[in-house]
Amino acid sequence: AQMTARGLLFVAGFLHIEVRHAEDCETFCPVVVANHSSWADILVLTWLHCPSFVAKRSVQRVPLIGAIATRLQGFYVDRAEDN
């Protein structure tokens, strides 16, 4: 997943990525909670920490994006309301 994320970032033009304050999570970072502001945020977090992301099930059916999310080991949840 990390190599896939870095490869996609490279193809998208992110040739050099400067990471600041990485020492904050060097020893142990079990949970990353982030409200991402772009698609690149997800790829950078995957490249750095290799987490699994949670996404709504409909993301899995989006062409290309669904395949990438699955390759990055995403978890899909059904957000339908149960009555």
GROMACS .gro file of N, CA and C in nm:
model
  249
    1ALA      N    1   0.082  -0.120   0.000
    1ALA     CA    2   0.000   0.000   0.000
    1ALA      C    3   0.086   0.126   0.000
    2GLN      N    4   0.197   0.122   0.076
    2GLN     CA    5   0.282   0.241   0.083
    2GLN      C    6   0.348   0.270  -0.052
    3MET      N    7   0.392   0.167  -0.121
    3MET     CA    8   0.455   0.187  -0.252
    3MET      C    9   0.353   0.235  -0.354
    4THR      N   10   0.231   0.184  -0.346
    4THR     CA   11   0.125   0.229  -0.435
    4THR      C   12   0.097   0.377  -0.412
    5ALA      N   13   0.086   0.417  -0.286
    5ALA     CA   14   0.060   0.557  -0.254
    5ALA      C   15   0.173   0.647  -0.304
    6ARG      N   16   0.297   0.606  -0.281
    6ARG     CA   17   0.410   0.689  -0.325
    6ARG      C   18   0.416   0.695  -0.476
    7GLY      N   19   0.386   0.583  -0.543
    7GLY     CA   20   0.385   0.582  -0.690
    7GLY      C   21   0.278   0.675  -0.746
    8LEU      N   22   0.159   0.674  -0.686
    8LEU     CA   23   0.053   0.763  -0.732
    8LEU      C   24   0.088   0.909  -0.707
    9LEU      N   25   0.151   0.937  -0.595
    9LEU     CA   26   0.195   1.075  -0.569
    9LEU      C   27   0.299   1.119  -0.671
   10PHE      N   28   0.391   1.031  -0.706
   10PHE     CA   29   0.495   1.062  -0.803
   10PHE      C   30   0.433   1.091  -0.940
   11VAL      N   31   0.341   1.004  -0.982
   11VAL     CA   32   0.275   1.023  -1.112
   11VAL      C   33   0.196   1.154  -1.114
   12ALA      N   34   0.141   1.192  -0.999
   12ALA     CA   35   0.062   1.316  -0.991
   12ALA      C   36   0.150   1.440  -0.983
   13GLY      N   37   0.282   1.422  -0.978
   13GLY     CA   38   0.371   1.537  -0.978
   13GLY      C   39   0.433   1.571  -0.845
   14PHE      N   40   0.404   1.493  -0.743
   14PHE     CA   41   0.464   1.517  -0.612
   14PHE      C   42   0.598   1.444  -0.607
   15LEU      N   43   0.700   1.505  -0.668
   15LEU     CA   44   0.831   1.441  -0.678
   15LEU      C   45   0.907   1.448  -0.546
   16HIS      N   46   0.893   1.559  -0.475
   16HIS     CA   47   0.960   1.576  -0.346
   16HIS      C   48   0.855   1.617  -0.244
   17ILE      N   49   0.850   1.545  -0.134
   17ILE     CA   50   0.754   1.576  -0.027
   17ILE      C   51   0.833   1.600   0.100
   18GLU      N   52   0.818   1.718   0.156
   18GLU     CA   53   0.885   1.751   0.282
   18GLU      C   54   0.792   1.717   0.397
   19VAL      N   55   0.840   1.636   0.489
   19VAL     CA   56   0.762   1.595   0.604
   19VAL      C   57   0.812   1.669   0.727
   20ARG      N   58   0.723   1.738   0.794
   20ARG     CA   59   0.759   1.812   0.915
   20ARG      C   60   0.694   1.745   1.035
   21HIS      N   61   0.762   1.744   1.145
   21HIS     CA   62   0.713   1.690   1.273
   21HIS      C   63   0.682   1.541   1.267
   22ALA      N   64   0.754   1.468   1.183
   22ALA     CA   65   0.733   1.323   1.174
   22ALA      C   66   0.775   1.253   1.302
   23GLU      N   67   0.862   1.316   1.379
   23GLU     CA   68   0.908   1.255   1.504
   23GLU      C   69   0.794   1.236   1.604
   24ASP      N   70   0.685   1.307   1.586
   24ASP     CA   71   0.571   1.294   1.677
   24ASP      C   72   0.511   1.153   1.673
   25CYS      N   73   0.525   1.084   1.562
   25CYS     CA   74   0.466   0.950   1.547
   25CYS      C   75   0.571   0.843   1.520
   26GLU      N   76   0.696   0.870   1.552
   26GLU     CA   77   0.801   0.772   1.522
   26GLU      C   78   0.790   0.646   1.605
   27THR      N   79   0.755   0.658   1.732
   27THR     CA   80   0.756   0.540   1.818
   27THR      C   81   0.627   0.460   1.808
   28PHE      N   82   0.513   0.526   1.812
   28PHE     CA   83   0.387   0.453   1.809
   28PHE      C   84   0.275   0.549   1.773
   29CYS      N   85   0.203   0.517   1.670
   29CYS     CA   86   0.092   0.601   1.627
   29CYS      C   87  -0.022   0.510   1.581
   30PRO      N   88  -0.100   0.457   1.675
   30PRO     CA   89  -0.198   0.355   1.640
   30PRO      C   90  -0.319   0.407   1.563
   31VAL      N   91  -0.357   0.531   1.583
   31VAL     CA   92  -0.476   0.585   1.519
   31VAL      C   93  -0.445   0.724   1.465
   32VAL      N   94  -0.479   0.745   1.339
   32VAL     CA   95  -0.465   0.876   1.278
   32VAL      C   96  -0.607   0.923   1.246
   33VAL      N   97  -0.648   1.034   1.304
   33VAL     CA   98  -0.778   1.090   1.277
   33VAL      C   99  -0.755   1.220   1.202
   34ALA      N  100  -0.804   1.226   1.079
   34ALA     CA  101  -0.778   1.344   0.997
   34ALA      C  102  -0.899   1.375   0.910
   35ASN      N  103  -0.930   1.500   0.901
   35ASN     CA  104  -1.030   1.547   0.807
   35ASN      C  105  -0.952   1.596   0.686
   36HIS      N  106  -0.940   1.511   0.586
   36HIS     CA  107  -0.854   1.545   0.473
   36HIS      C  108  -0.913   1.658   0.391
   37SER      N  109  -0.824   1.736   0.330
   37SER     CA  110  -0.869   1.849   0.248
   37SER      C  111  -0.852   1.822   0.099
   38SER      N  112  -0.783   1.714   0.063
   38SER     CA  113  -0.770   1.677  -0.078
   38SER      C  114  -0.739   1.529  -0.088
   39TRP      N  115  -0.742   1.476  -0.207
   39TRP     CA  116  -0.709   1.335  -0.228
   39TRP      C  117  -0.563   1.306  -0.197
   40ALA      N  118  -0.476   1.407  -0.211
   40ALA     CA  119  -0.333   1.388  -0.184
   40ALA      C  120  -0.309   1.359  -0.036
   41ASP      N  121  -0.390   1.413   0.052
   41ASP     CA  122  -0.374   1.388   0.196
   41ASP      C  123  -0.382   1.238   0.227
   42ILE      N  124  -0.476   1.170   0.165
   42ILE     CA  125  -0.492   1.027   0.188
   42ILE      C  126  -0.368   0.952   0.142
   43LEU      N  127  -0.316   0.988   0.026
   43LEU     CA  128  -0.197   0.920  -0.026
   43LEU      C  129  -0.074   0.947   0.060
   44VAL      N  130  -0.058   1.071   0.107
   44VAL     CA  131   0.057   1.104   0.191
   44VAL      C  132   0.048   1.029   0.324
   45LEU      N  133  -0.069   1.026   0.387
   45LEU     CA  134  -0.084   0.953   0.513
   45LEU      C  135  -0.057   0.804   0.493
   46THR      N  136  -0.101   0.748   0.382
   46THR     CA  137  -0.075   0.607   0.353
   46THR      C  138   0.073   0.583   0.334
   47TRP      N  139   0.138   0.673   0.262
   47TRP     CA  140   0.282   0.660   0.238
   47TRP      C  141   0.361   0.667   0.369
   48LEU      N  142   0.322   0.755   0.459
   48LEU     CA  143   0.396   0.774   0.584
   48LEU      C  144   0.365   0.667   0.689
   49HIS      N  145   0.239   0.633   0.707
   49HIS     CA  146   0.199   0.548   0.820
   49HIS      C  147   0.135   0.416   0.781
   50CYS      N  148   0.096   0.400   0.657
   50CYS     CA  149   0.029   0.279   0.607
   50CYS      C  150  -0.095   0.242   0.689
   51PRO      N  151  -0.184   0.339   0.714
   51PRO     CA  152  -0.308   0.305   0.785
   51PRO      C  153  -0.410   0.247   0.689
   52SER      N  154  -0.519   0.201   0.740
   52SER     CA  155  -0.634   0.165   0.658
   52SER      C  156  -0.738   0.273   0.679
   53PHE      N  157  -0.802   0.314   0.572
   53PHE     CA  158  -0.899   0.422   0.579
   53PHE      C  159  -1.040   0.369   0.580
   54VAL      N  160  -1.130   0.446   0.635
   54VAL     CA  161  -1.272   0.413   0.636
   54VAL      C  162  -1.339   0.503   0.534
   55ALA      N  163  -1.421   0.442   0.448
   55ALA     CA  164  -1.492   0.518   0.346
   55ALA      C  165  -1.632   0.463   0.332
   56LYS      N  166  -1.722   0.545   0.282
   56LYS     CA  167  -1.856   0.494   0.260
   56LYS      C  168  -1.854   0.395   0.143
   57ARG      N  169  -1.944   0.299   0.147
   57ARG     CA  170  -1.945   0.189   0.050
   57ARG      C  171  -1.953   0.237  -0.094
   58SER      N  172  -2.018   0.348  -0.120
   58SER     CA  173  -2.032   0.397  -0.258
   58SER      C  174  -1.898   0.432  -0.321
   59VAL      N  175  -1.797   0.463  -0.240
   59VAL     CA  176  -1.664   0.494  -0.293
   59VAL      C  177  -1.607   0.373  -0.366
   60GLN      N  178  -1.639   0.255  -0.321
   60GLN     CA  179  -1.587   0.132  -0.380
   60GLN      C  180  -1.633   0.116  -0.526
   61ARG      N  181  -1.746   0.175  -0.562
   61ARG     CA  182  -1.800   0.162  -0.697
   61ARG      C  183  -1.756   0.272  -0.792
   62VAL      N  184  -1.683   0.372  -0.744
   62VAL     CA  185  -1.637   0.481  -0.830
   62VAL      C  186  -1.519   0.431  -0.914
   63PRO      N  187  -1.529   0.444  -1.048
   63PRO     CA  188  -1.420   0.398  -1.133
   63PRO      C  189  -1.286   0.460  -1.093
   64LEU      N  190  -1.183   0.384  -1.095
   64LEU     CA  191  -1.046   0.417  -1.060
   64LEU      C  192  -1.029   0.447  -0.911
   65ILE      N  193  -1.109   0.537  -0.856
   65ILE     CA  194  -1.098   0.571  -0.714
   65ILE      C  195  -1.128   0.449  -0.627
   66GLY      N  196  -1.230   0.373  -0.663
   66GLY     CA  197  -1.265   0.252  -0.588
   66GLY      C  198  -1.152   0.150  -0.591
   67ALA      N  199  -1.090   0.134  -0.708
   67ALA     CA  200  -0.979   0.039  -0.720
   67ALA      C  201  -0.860   0.083  -0.636
   68ILE      N  202  -0.832   0.212  -0.637
   68ILE     CA  203  -0.721   0.265  -0.556
   68ILE      C  204  -0.750   0.248  -0.408
   69ALA      N  205  -0.872   0.281  -0.366
   69ALA     CA  206  -0.909   0.267  -0.225
   69ALA      C  207  -0.899   0.122  -0.179
   70THR      N  208  -0.939   0.030  -0.264
   70THR     CA  209  -0.928  -0.112  -0.230
   70THR      C  210  -0.782  -0.153  -0.221
   71ARG      N  211  -0.700  -0.108  -0.315
   71ARG     CA  212  -0.556  -0.139  -0.314
   71ARG      C  213  -0.488  -0.083  -0.189
   72LEU      N  214  -0.538   0.029  -0.139
   72LEU     CA  215  -0.482   0.091  -0.018
   72LEU      C  216  -0.545   0.034   0.109
   73GLN      N  217  -0.616  -0.079   0.096
   73GLN     CA  218  -0.673  -0.153   0.208
   73GLN      C  219  -0.780  -0.076   0.283
   74GLY      N  220  -0.866  -0.008   0.209
   74GLY     CA  221  -0.974   0.069   0.271
   74GLY      C  222  -1.082  -0.020   0.329
   75PHE      N  223  -1.148   0.028   0.433
   75PHE     CA  224  -1.264  -0.038   0.492
   75PHE      C  225  -1.386   0.038   0.445
   76TYR      N  226  -1.485  -0.034   0.400
   76TYR     CA  227  -1.608   0.030   0.349
   76TYR      C  228  -1.722   0.008   0.448
   77VAL      N  229  -1.795   0.113   0.474
   77VAL     CA  230  -1.910   0.103   0.564
   77VAL      C  231  -2.036   0.145   0.490
   78ASP      N  232  -2.145   0.079   0.523
   78ASP     CA  233  -2.274   0.111   0.466
   78ASP      C  234  -2.338   0.215   0.555
   79ARG      N  235  -2.361   0.332   0.500
   79ARG     CA  236  -2.416   0.442   0.579
   79ARG      C  237  -2.568   0.450   0.570
   80ALA      N  238  -2.631   0.350   0.515
   80ALA     CA  239  -2.777   0.351   0.505
   80ALA      C  240  -2.839   0.344   0.645
   81GLU      N  241  -2.946   0.414   0.662
   81GLU     CA  242  -3.014   0.414   0.792
   81GLU      C  243  -3.098   0.289   0.806
   82ASP      N  244  -3.089   0.225   0.919
   82ASP     CA  245  -3.174   0.110   0.949
   82ASP      C  246  -3.290   0.159   1.036
   83ASN      N  247  -3.409   0.130   0.992
   83ASN     CA  248  -3.526   0.171   1.068
   83ASN      C  249  -3.579   0.057   1.151
   0.00000   0.00000   0.00000
